[in-house]
Amino acid sequence: MTEHLRLGVNIDHVATLRNARGGIAPDPIRAARVVAEAGADGITAHLREDRRHINDADLARLKAEIALPLNMEMAATVEMVAIALDLGPAHVCVVPERREELTTEGGLDVAGSMDHLRPLVGQLTDAGIQVAMFIDPDPAQIAASAEIGAPAIELHTGEYCNATDDAVAHQLARLVDGAEQAQGLGLECHAGHGLDLDNVEPVAAIPQVVELNIGHAILADAVFDGLALSVRAMRAAMDVVRGL
Ligand code: PXP
């Protein structure tokens, strides 16, 4: 298999770290530049209702300053649709959102909210934005996504990533079947959530999947890939002052 699998890197947690201090560092747009230089195909950012990490100004800067396509994750609300239409990201991924959750838990119930989601898909599509529904690998949700006219889905890989022992094969089979079903319905198929270096390969091998969106594991690895360098830089800055 030689076809390029797109990597969208979710930079939300660079903003989480910035917001912990209430200042301007680390800057998620600087992170996006590094991500772009390192070979990613897109930048993913979730504008949550409570703006707990990425904020409106971050999104505007990502769109203006970063050449890679921007994938805006958002809840299916009037506020978010207005922001997306104003911003014009290349992609929108519609996700369920509960204020109290730590991260996006479970996929969107497209089958149960088709009347609400159909016009939203229409509005965003008319504005030239590719819309994906973030759903569990459930045949009814995949079929409903096609029925409301969404051009793409993102399969939630969380259950696969959290599975242990025999359940791993079962959860992987759900993703494989879901990707096949999506292709049969003409849906572009993305996947993401919880993927890391230990579990990504079987998902990356699903031929119908054209894009993975990954955040937490990449940033978690970056801490350890970069920590020694940062300590050495500080050590050197201090030693130079002391003439050491
Ligand atoms: N895709 C979607 C729709 C998400 O909501 C998230 C988490 O924000 C991701 C992918 C990335 O998940 P993770 O941070 O676990 O890699």
PDB file of C-alpha atoms in Angstrom, residues 5-243:
ATOM      1  CA  LEU A   5      -2.301   8.787   4.528  1.00  0.00           C
ATOM      2  CA  ARG A   6      -2.881  12.359   5.688  1.00  0.00           C
ATOM      3  CA  LEU A   7      -1.894  13.343   9.216  1.00  0.00           C
ATOM      4  CA  GLY A   8      -3.801  16.123  10.922  1.00  0.00           C
ATOM      5  CA  VAL A   9      -2.153  17.204  14.166  1.00  0.00           C
ATOM      6  CA  ASN A  10      -4.409  18.478  16.918  1.00  0.00           C
ATOM      7  CA  ILE A  11      -2.640  21.311  18.765  1.00  0.00           C
ATOM      8  CA  ASP A  12      -5.321  22.012  21.403  1.00  0.00           C
ATOM      9  CA  HIS A  13      -3.105  21.074  24.307  1.00  0.00           C
ATOM     10  CA  VAL A  14      -0.422  23.580  23.437  1.00  0.00           C
ATOM     11  CA  ALA A  15      -3.164  26.097  24.217  1.00  0.00           C
ATOM     12  CA  THR A  16      -4.094  24.150  27.363  1.00  0.00           C
ATOM     13  CA  LEU A  17      -0.556  24.652  28.635  1.00  0.00           C
ATOM     14  CA  ARG A  18      -0.555  28.328  27.648  1.00  0.00           C
ATOM     15  CA  ASN A  19      -3.857  28.922  29.389  1.00  0.00           C
ATOM     16  CA  ALA A  20      -2.594  27.275  32.597  1.00  0.00           C
ATOM     17  CA  ARG A  21      -0.422  30.388  33.083  1.00  0.00           C
ATOM     18  CA  GLY A  22      -2.782  32.841  31.415  1.00  0.00           C
ATOM     19  CA  GLY A  23       0.033  34.236  29.263  1.00  0.00           C
ATOM     20  CA  ILE A  24       1.062  33.882  25.631  1.00  0.00           C
ATOM     21  CA  ALA A  25       3.469  30.904  25.793  1.00  0.00           C
ATOM     22  CA  PRO A  26       3.540  28.293  24.465  1.00  0.00           C
ATOM     23  CA  ASP A  27       1.966  29.743  21.333  1.00  0.00           C
ATOM     24  CA  PRO A  28      -0.205  27.206  19.455  1.00  0.00           C
ATOM     25  CA  ILE A  29       0.517  28.981  16.172  1.00  0.00           C
ATOM     26  CA  ARG A  30       4.241  28.468  16.701  1.00  0.00           C
ATOM     27  CA  ALA A  31       3.435  24.811  17.362  1.00  0.00           C
ATOM     28  CA  ALA A  32       1.475  24.685  14.106  1.00  0.00           C
ATOM     29  CA  ARG A  33       4.530  25.996  12.258  1.00  0.00           C
ATOM     30  CA  VAL A  34       6.681  23.213  13.722  1.00  0.00           C
ATOM     31  CA  VAL A  35       3.978  20.665  12.881  1.00  0.00           C
ATOM     32  CA  ALA A  36       3.888  21.928   9.281  1.00  0.00           C
ATOM     33  CA  GLU A  37       7.667  21.805   8.924  1.00  0.00           C
ATOM     34  CA  ALA A  38       7.698  18.269  10.338  1.00  0.00           C
ATOM     35  CA  GLY A  39       5.497  16.980   7.526  1.00  0.00           C
ATOM     36  CA  ALA A  40       1.916  17.046   8.790  1.00  0.00           C
ATOM     37  CA  ASP A  41      -0.848  17.563   6.235  1.00  0.00           C
ATOM     38  CA  GLY A  42      -3.228  19.610   8.354  1.00  0.00           C
ATOM     39  CA  ILE A  43      -3.781  21.408  11.635  1.00  0.00           C
ATOM     40  CA  THR A  44      -6.728  20.397  13.783  1.00  0.00           C
ATOM     41  CA  ALA A  45      -8.101  22.586  16.566  1.00  0.00           C
ATOM     42  CA  HIS A  46     -11.254  22.262  18.647  1.00  0.00           C
ATOM     43  CA  LEU A  47     -13.022  25.487  19.559  1.00  0.00           C
ATOM     44  CA  ARG A  48     -14.978  24.415  22.623  1.00  0.00           C
ATOM     45  CA  GLU A  49     -17.934  26.322  23.973  1.00  0.00           C
ATOM     46  CA  ASP A  50     -15.964  27.153  27.140  1.00  0.00           C
ATOM     47  CA  ARG A  51     -12.755  28.055  25.187  1.00  0.00           C
ATOM     48  CA  ARG A  52     -10.764  25.947  27.613  1.00  0.00           C
ATOM     49  CA  HIS A  53      -7.855  25.632  25.170  1.00  0.00           C
ATOM     50  CA  ILE A  54      -8.048  27.047  21.634  1.00  0.00           C
ATOM     51  CA  ASN A  55      -9.770  30.428  21.443  1.00  0.00           C
ATOM     52  CA  ASP A  56     -11.264  32.470  18.621  1.00  0.00           C
ATOM     53  CA  ALA A  57      -8.095  34.532  18.125  1.00  0.00           C
ATOM     54  CA  ASP A  58      -6.004  31.339  17.825  1.00  0.00           C
ATOM     55  CA  LEU A  59      -8.255  30.071  15.050  1.00  0.00           C
ATOM     56  CA  ALA A  60      -8.057  33.360  13.177  1.00  0.00           C
ATOM     57  CA  ARG A  61      -4.250  33.287  13.388  1.00  0.00           C
ATOM     58  CA  LEU A  62      -4.085  29.627  12.352  1.00  0.00           C
ATOM     59  CA  LYS A  63      -6.124  30.453   9.273  1.00  0.00           C
ATOM     60  CA  ALA A  64      -4.132  33.591   8.440  1.00  0.00           C
ATOM     61  CA  GLU A  65      -0.593  32.464   9.250  1.00  0.00           C
ATOM     62  CA  ILE A  66      -0.437  28.726   8.563  1.00  0.00           C
ATOM     63  CA  ALA A  67      -0.516  27.417   5.013  1.00  0.00           C
ATOM     64  CA  LEU A  68      -1.758  23.917   5.933  1.00  0.00           C
ATOM     65  CA  PRO A  69      -5.500  23.240   5.740  1.00  0.00           C
ATOM     66  CA  LEU A  70      -7.261  24.016   9.022  1.00  0.00           C
ATOM     67  CA  ASN A  71      -9.674  21.429  10.412  1.00  0.00           C
ATOM     68  CA  MET A  72     -11.965  23.103  12.933  1.00  0.00           C
ATOM     69  CA  GLU A  73     -13.593  20.708  15.388  1.00  0.00           C
ATOM     70  CA  MET A  74     -16.826  22.106  16.736  1.00  0.00           C
ATOM     71  CA  ALA A  75     -20.156  21.302  18.310  1.00  0.00           C
ATOM     72  CA  ALA A  76     -23.296  21.536  16.186  1.00  0.00           C
ATOM     73  CA  THR A  77     -24.417  24.876  17.604  1.00  0.00           C
ATOM     74  CA  VAL A  78     -25.609  28.100  16.005  1.00  0.00           C
ATOM     75  CA  GLU A  79     -22.643  29.948  17.544  1.00  0.00           C
ATOM     76  CA  MET A  80     -20.077  27.536  16.085  1.00  0.00           C
ATOM     77  CA  VAL A  81     -21.665  27.461  12.631  1.00  0.00           C
ATOM     78  CA  ALA A  82     -21.518  31.280  12.526  1.00  0.00           C
ATOM     79  CA  ILE A  83     -17.846  31.236  13.539  1.00  0.00           C
ATOM     80  CA  ALA A  84     -16.998  28.574  10.951  1.00  0.00           C
ATOM     81  CA  LEU A  85     -18.785  30.476   8.180  1.00  0.00           C
ATOM     82  CA  ASP A  86     -16.920  33.635   9.129  1.00  0.00           C
ATOM     83  CA  LEU A  87     -13.534  31.897   9.420  1.00  0.00           C
ATOM     84  CA  GLY A  88     -13.758  29.581   6.416  1.00  0.00           C
ATOM     85  CA  PRO A  89     -11.570  26.652   7.525  1.00  0.00           C
ATOM     86  CA  ALA A  90     -10.892  24.000   4.882  1.00  0.00           C
ATOM     87  CA  HIS A  91     -12.627  21.369   7.017  1.00  0.00           C
ATOM     88  CA  VAL A  92     -15.059  21.191   9.891  1.00  0.00           C
ATOM     89  CA  CYS A  93     -15.394  18.095  12.038  1.00  0.00           C
ATOM     90  CA  VAL A  94     -18.659  18.103  13.950  1.00  0.00           C
ATOM     91  CA  VAL A  95     -18.214  16.587  17.398  1.00  0.00           C
ATOM     92  CA  PRO A  96     -20.488  16.016  20.380  1.00  0.00           C
ATOM     93  CA  GLU A  97     -19.609  18.269  23.288  1.00  0.00           C
ATOM     94  CA  ARG A  98     -20.462  18.133  26.944  1.00  0.00           C
ATOM     95  CA  ARG A  99     -19.101  20.853  29.159  1.00  0.00           C
ATOM     96  CA  GLU A 100     -18.074  18.492  31.959  1.00  0.00           C
ATOM     97  CA  GLU A 101     -16.110  16.020  29.799  1.00  0.00           C
ATOM     98  CA  LEU A 102     -12.292  15.967  29.812  1.00  0.00           C
ATOM     99  CA  THR A 103     -12.145  15.133  26.110  1.00  0.00           C
ATOM    100  CA  THR A 104     -14.617  14.203  23.378  1.00  0.00           C
ATOM    101  CA  GLU A 105     -16.333  11.114  24.743  1.00  0.00           C
ATOM    102  CA  GLY A 106     -18.107   8.976  22.184  1.00  0.00           C
ATOM    103  CA  GLY A 107     -19.273   9.884  18.726  1.00  0.00           C
ATOM    104  CA  LEU A 108     -22.007  12.181  17.545  1.00  0.00           C
ATOM    105  CA  ASP A 109     -25.544  10.772  17.402  1.00  0.00           C
ATOM    106  CA  VAL A 110     -26.163  11.622  13.748  1.00  0.00           C
ATOM    107  CA  ALA A 111     -28.985   9.091  13.396  1.00  0.00           C
ATOM    108  CA  GLY A 112     -30.810  10.719  16.300  1.00  0.00           C
ATOM    109  CA  SER A 113     -30.384  14.319  15.146  1.00  0.00           C
ATOM    110  CA  MET A 114     -30.651  14.249  11.376  1.00  0.00           C
ATOM    111  CA  ASP A 115     -33.122  17.125  11.207  1.00  0.00           C
ATOM    112  CA  HIS A 116     -30.749  19.316  13.182  1.00  0.00           C
ATOM    113  CA  LEU A 117     -27.582  18.282  11.360  1.00  0.00           C
ATOM    114  CA  ARG A 118     -28.799  18.220   7.749  1.00  0.00           C
ATOM    115  CA  PRO A 119     -29.122  22.023   7.387  1.00  0.00           C
ATOM    116  CA  LEU A 120     -25.844  22.557   9.215  1.00  0.00           C
ATOM    117  CA  VAL A 121     -24.070  20.304   6.704  1.00  0.00           C
ATOM    118  CA  GLY A 122     -25.776  22.179   3.875  1.00  0.00           C
ATOM    119  CA  GLN A 123     -24.733  25.604   5.167  1.00  0.00           C
ATOM    120  CA  LEU A 124     -21.104  24.642   5.657  1.00  0.00           C
ATOM    121  CA  THR A 125     -20.908  22.745   2.359  1.00  0.00           C
ATOM    122  CA  ASP A 126     -22.386  25.691   0.464  1.00  0.00           C
ATOM    123  CA  ALA A 127     -19.597  27.811   1.950  1.00  0.00           C
ATOM    124  CA  GLY A 128     -16.991  25.442   0.476  1.00  0.00           C
ATOM    125  CA  ILE A 129     -16.117  23.781   3.792  1.00  0.00           C
ATOM    126  CA  GLN A 130     -15.716  19.990   3.837  1.00  0.00           C
ATOM    127  CA  VAL A 131     -17.791  18.638   6.739  1.00  0.00           C
ATOM    128  CA  ALA A 132     -17.026  15.415   8.604  1.00  0.00           C
ATOM    129  CA  MET A 133     -19.205  13.779  11.255  1.00  0.00           C
ATOM    130  CA  PHE A 134     -17.235  12.387  14.209  1.00  0.00           C
ATOM    131  CA  ILE A 135     -19.019   9.102  14.878  1.00  0.00           C
ATOM    132  CA  ASP A 136     -18.521   5.708  16.437  1.00  0.00           C
ATOM    133  CA  PRO A 137     -17.985   2.884  13.915  1.00  0.00           C
ATOM    134  CA  ASP A 138     -21.689   2.081  14.063  1.00  0.00           C
ATOM    135  CA  PRO A 139     -23.452   1.158  10.788  1.00  0.00           C
ATOM    136  CA  ALA A 140     -26.532   3.257  11.635  1.00  0.00           C
ATOM    137  CA  GLN A 141     -24.420   6.368  12.312  1.00  0.00           C
ATOM    138  CA  ILE A 142     -22.429   5.909   9.118  1.00  0.00           C
ATOM    139  CA  ALA A 143     -25.597   5.459   7.055  1.00  0.00           C
ATOM    140  CA  ALA A 144     -27.184   8.513   8.683  1.00  0.00           C
ATOM    141  CA  SER A 145     -24.101  10.620   7.900  1.00  0.00           C
ATOM    142  CA  ALA A 146     -24.437   9.760   4.223  1.00  0.00           C
ATOM    143  CA  GLU A 147     -28.164  10.412   4.347  1.00  0.00           C
ATOM    144  CA  ILE A 148     -27.778  13.976   5.634  1.00  0.00           C
ATOM    145  CA  GLY A 149     -25.294  14.726   2.845  1.00  0.00           C
ATOM    146  CA  ALA A 150     -22.052  14.825   4.825  1.00  0.00           C
ATOM    147  CA  PRO A 151     -19.127  14.259   2.453  1.00  0.00           C
ATOM    148  CA  ALA A 152     -16.932  12.728   5.165  1.00  0.00           C
ATOM    149  CA  ILE A 153     -16.887  10.949   8.507  1.00  0.00           C
ATOM    150  CA  GLU A 154     -14.232  10.629  11.174  1.00  0.00           C
ATOM    151  CA  LEU A 155     -14.414   7.261  12.904  1.00  0.00           C
ATOM    152  CA  HIS A 156     -13.924   7.543  16.673  1.00  0.00           C
ATOM    153  CA  THR A 157     -11.036   5.210  17.490  1.00  0.00           C
ATOM    154  CA  GLY A 158     -11.330   5.638  21.264  1.00  0.00           C
ATOM    155  CA  GLU A 159     -12.928   2.273  21.982  1.00  0.00           C
ATOM    156  CA  TYR A 160     -10.283   0.514  19.893  1.00  0.00           C
ATOM    157  CA  CYS A 161      -7.504   2.410  21.687  1.00  0.00           C
ATOM    158  CA  ASN A 162      -8.924   1.614  25.134  1.00  0.00           C
ATOM    159  CA  ALA A 163      -9.585  -2.067  24.352  1.00  0.00           C
ATOM    160  CA  THR A 164      -7.484  -4.821  25.869  1.00  0.00           C
ATOM    161  CA  ASP A 165      -6.859  -8.477  25.002  1.00  0.00           C
ATOM    162  CA  ASP A 166      -9.487 -10.071  22.721  1.00  0.00           C
ATOM    163  CA  ALA A 167     -11.518  -6.881  22.558  1.00  0.00           C
ATOM    164  CA  VAL A 168      -8.808  -5.177  20.455  1.00  0.00           C
ATOM    165  CA  ALA A 169      -9.505  -7.383  17.425  1.00  0.00           C
ATOM    166  CA  HIS A 170     -13.249  -6.828  17.813  1.00  0.00           C
ATOM    167  CA  GLN A 171     -12.869  -3.044  17.981  1.00  0.00           C
ATOM    168  CA  LEU A 172     -10.469  -3.031  15.040  1.00  0.00           C
ATOM    169  CA  ALA A 173     -12.955  -5.084  13.008  1.00  0.00           C
ATOM    170  CA  ARG A 174     -15.621  -2.464  13.719  1.00  0.00           C
ATOM    171  CA  LEU A 175     -13.314   0.221  12.306  1.00  0.00           C
ATOM    172  CA  VAL A 176     -12.450  -1.906   9.259  1.00  0.00           C
ATOM    173  CA  ASP A 177     -16.141  -2.612   8.567  1.00  0.00           C
ATOM    174  CA  GLY A 178     -17.057   1.009   9.169  1.00  0.00           C
ATOM    175  CA  ALA A 179     -14.437   2.258   6.725  1.00  0.00           C
ATOM    176  CA  GLU A 180     -15.674  -0.198   4.087  1.00  0.00           C
ATOM    177  CA  GLN A 181     -19.263   0.860   4.630  1.00  0.00           C
ATOM    178  CA  ALA A 182     -18.248   4.516   4.372  1.00  0.00           C
ATOM    179  CA  GLN A 183     -16.503   3.970   1.077  1.00  0.00           C
ATOM    180  CA  GLY A 184     -19.512   2.094  -0.266  1.00  0.00           C
ATOM    181  CA  LEU A 185     -21.680   5.099   0.579  1.00  0.00           C
ATOM    182  CA  GLY A 186     -19.247   7.535  -1.043  1.00  0.00           C
ATOM    183  CA  LEU A 187     -18.082   9.007   2.255  1.00  0.00           C
ATOM    184  CA  GLU A 188     -14.474  10.078   2.758  1.00  0.00           C
ATOM    185  CA  CYS A 189     -13.232   8.278   5.854  1.00  0.00           C
ATOM    186  CA  HIS A 190     -11.019   9.807   8.548  1.00  0.00           C
ATOM    187  CA  ALA A 191     -10.212   8.369  11.981  1.00  0.00           C
ATOM    188  CA  GLY A 192      -8.891   9.573  15.284  1.00  0.00           C
ATOM    189  CA  HIS A 193      -8.921   9.823  19.064  1.00  0.00           C
ATOM    190  CA  GLY A 194      -6.531   8.098  21.406  1.00  0.00           C
ATOM    191  CA  LEU A 195      -4.121   6.979  18.688  1.00  0.00           C
ATOM    192  CA  ASP A 196      -0.478   6.628  19.686  1.00  0.00           C
ATOM    193  CA  LEU A 197       2.682   4.974  18.395  1.00  0.00           C
ATOM    194  CA  ASP A 198       1.664   1.624  19.909  1.00  0.00           C
ATOM    195  CA  ASN A 199      -1.817   1.390  18.403  1.00  0.00           C
ATOM    196  CA  VAL A 200      -1.729   3.475  15.200  1.00  0.00           C
ATOM    197  CA  GLU A 201      -0.448   0.888  12.728  1.00  0.00           C
ATOM    198  CA  PRO A 202      -3.555  -1.320  12.328  1.00  0.00           C
ATOM    199  CA  VAL A 203      -5.697   1.802  11.825  1.00  0.00           C
ATOM    200  CA  ALA A 204      -3.189   3.325   9.394  1.00  0.00           C
ATOM    201  CA  ALA A 205      -3.393   0.070   7.419  1.00  0.00           C
ATOM    202  CA  ILE A 206      -7.149   0.344   6.770  1.00  0.00           C
ATOM    203  CA  PRO A 207      -7.095   1.193   3.054  1.00  0.00           C
ATOM    204  CA  GLN A 208     -10.272   3.294   3.007  1.00  0.00           C
ATOM    205  CA  VAL A 209      -9.030   5.620   5.753  1.00  0.00           C
ATOM    206  CA  VAL A 210      -7.450   8.690   4.133  1.00  0.00           C
ATOM    207  CA  GLU A 211      -6.697  10.837   7.194  1.00  0.00           C
ATOM    208  CA  LEU A 212      -5.811  10.401  10.866  1.00  0.00           C
ATOM    209  CA  ASN A 213      -6.199  13.202  13.398  1.00  0.00           C
ATOM    210  CA  ILE A 214      -3.886  12.822  16.365  1.00  0.00           C
ATOM    211  CA  GLY A 215      -3.116  15.197  19.218  1.00  0.00           C
ATOM    212  CA  HIS A 216      -2.560  14.000  22.746  1.00  0.00           C
ATOM    213  CA  ALA A 217       0.025  11.304  22.048  1.00  0.00           C
ATOM    214  CA  ILE A 218       2.087  13.507  19.747  1.00  0.00           C
ATOM    215  CA  LEU A 219       2.225  16.299  22.317  1.00  0.00           C
ATOM    216  CA  ALA A 220       2.887  13.835  25.141  1.00  0.00           C
ATOM    217  CA  ASP A 221       5.810  12.345  23.185  1.00  0.00           C
ATOM    218  CA  ALA A 222       7.040  15.849  22.358  1.00  0.00           C
ATOM    219  CA  VAL A 223       7.473  16.589  26.058  1.00  0.00           C
ATOM    220  CA  PHE A 224       9.956  13.757  26.396  1.00  0.00           C
ATOM    221  CA  ASP A 225      11.563  14.255  22.995  1.00  0.00           C
ATOM    222  CA  GLY A 226      12.194  17.886  23.950  1.00  0.00           C
ATOM    223  CA  LEU A 227      12.672  17.944  27.717  1.00  0.00           C
ATOM    224  CA  ALA A 228      16.383  17.122  27.786  1.00  0.00           C
ATOM    225  CA  LEU A 229      17.080  19.755  25.105  1.00  0.00           C
ATOM    226  CA  SER A 230      15.226  22.407  27.110  1.00  0.00           C
ATOM    227  CA  VAL A 231      17.054  21.552  30.322  1.00  0.00           C
ATOM    228  CA  ARG A 232      20.413  21.670  28.524  1.00  0.00           C
ATOM    229  CA  ALA A 233      19.557  25.068  27.008  1.00  0.00           C
ATOM    230  CA  MET A 234      18.719  26.496  30.430  1.00  0.00           C
ATOM    231  CA  ARG A 235      21.804  24.899  31.972  1.00  0.00           C
ATOM    232  CA  ALA A 236      23.959  26.497  29.253  1.00  0.00           C
ATOM    233  CA  ALA A 237      22.333  29.941  29.661  1.00  0.00           C
ATOM    234  CA  MET A 238      23.010  29.872  33.394  1.00  0.00           C
ATOM    235  CA  ASP A 239      26.547  28.501  33.090  1.00  0.00           C
ATOM    236  CA  VAL A 240      27.565  31.131  30.539  1.00  0.00           C
ATOM    237  CA  VAL A 241      26.702  33.926  32.981  1.00  0.00           C
ATOM    238  CA  ARG A 242      28.907  32.268  35.605  1.00  0.00           C
ATOM    239  CA  GLY A 243      31.735  31.898  33.139  1.00  0.00           C
TER     240      GLY A 243
END
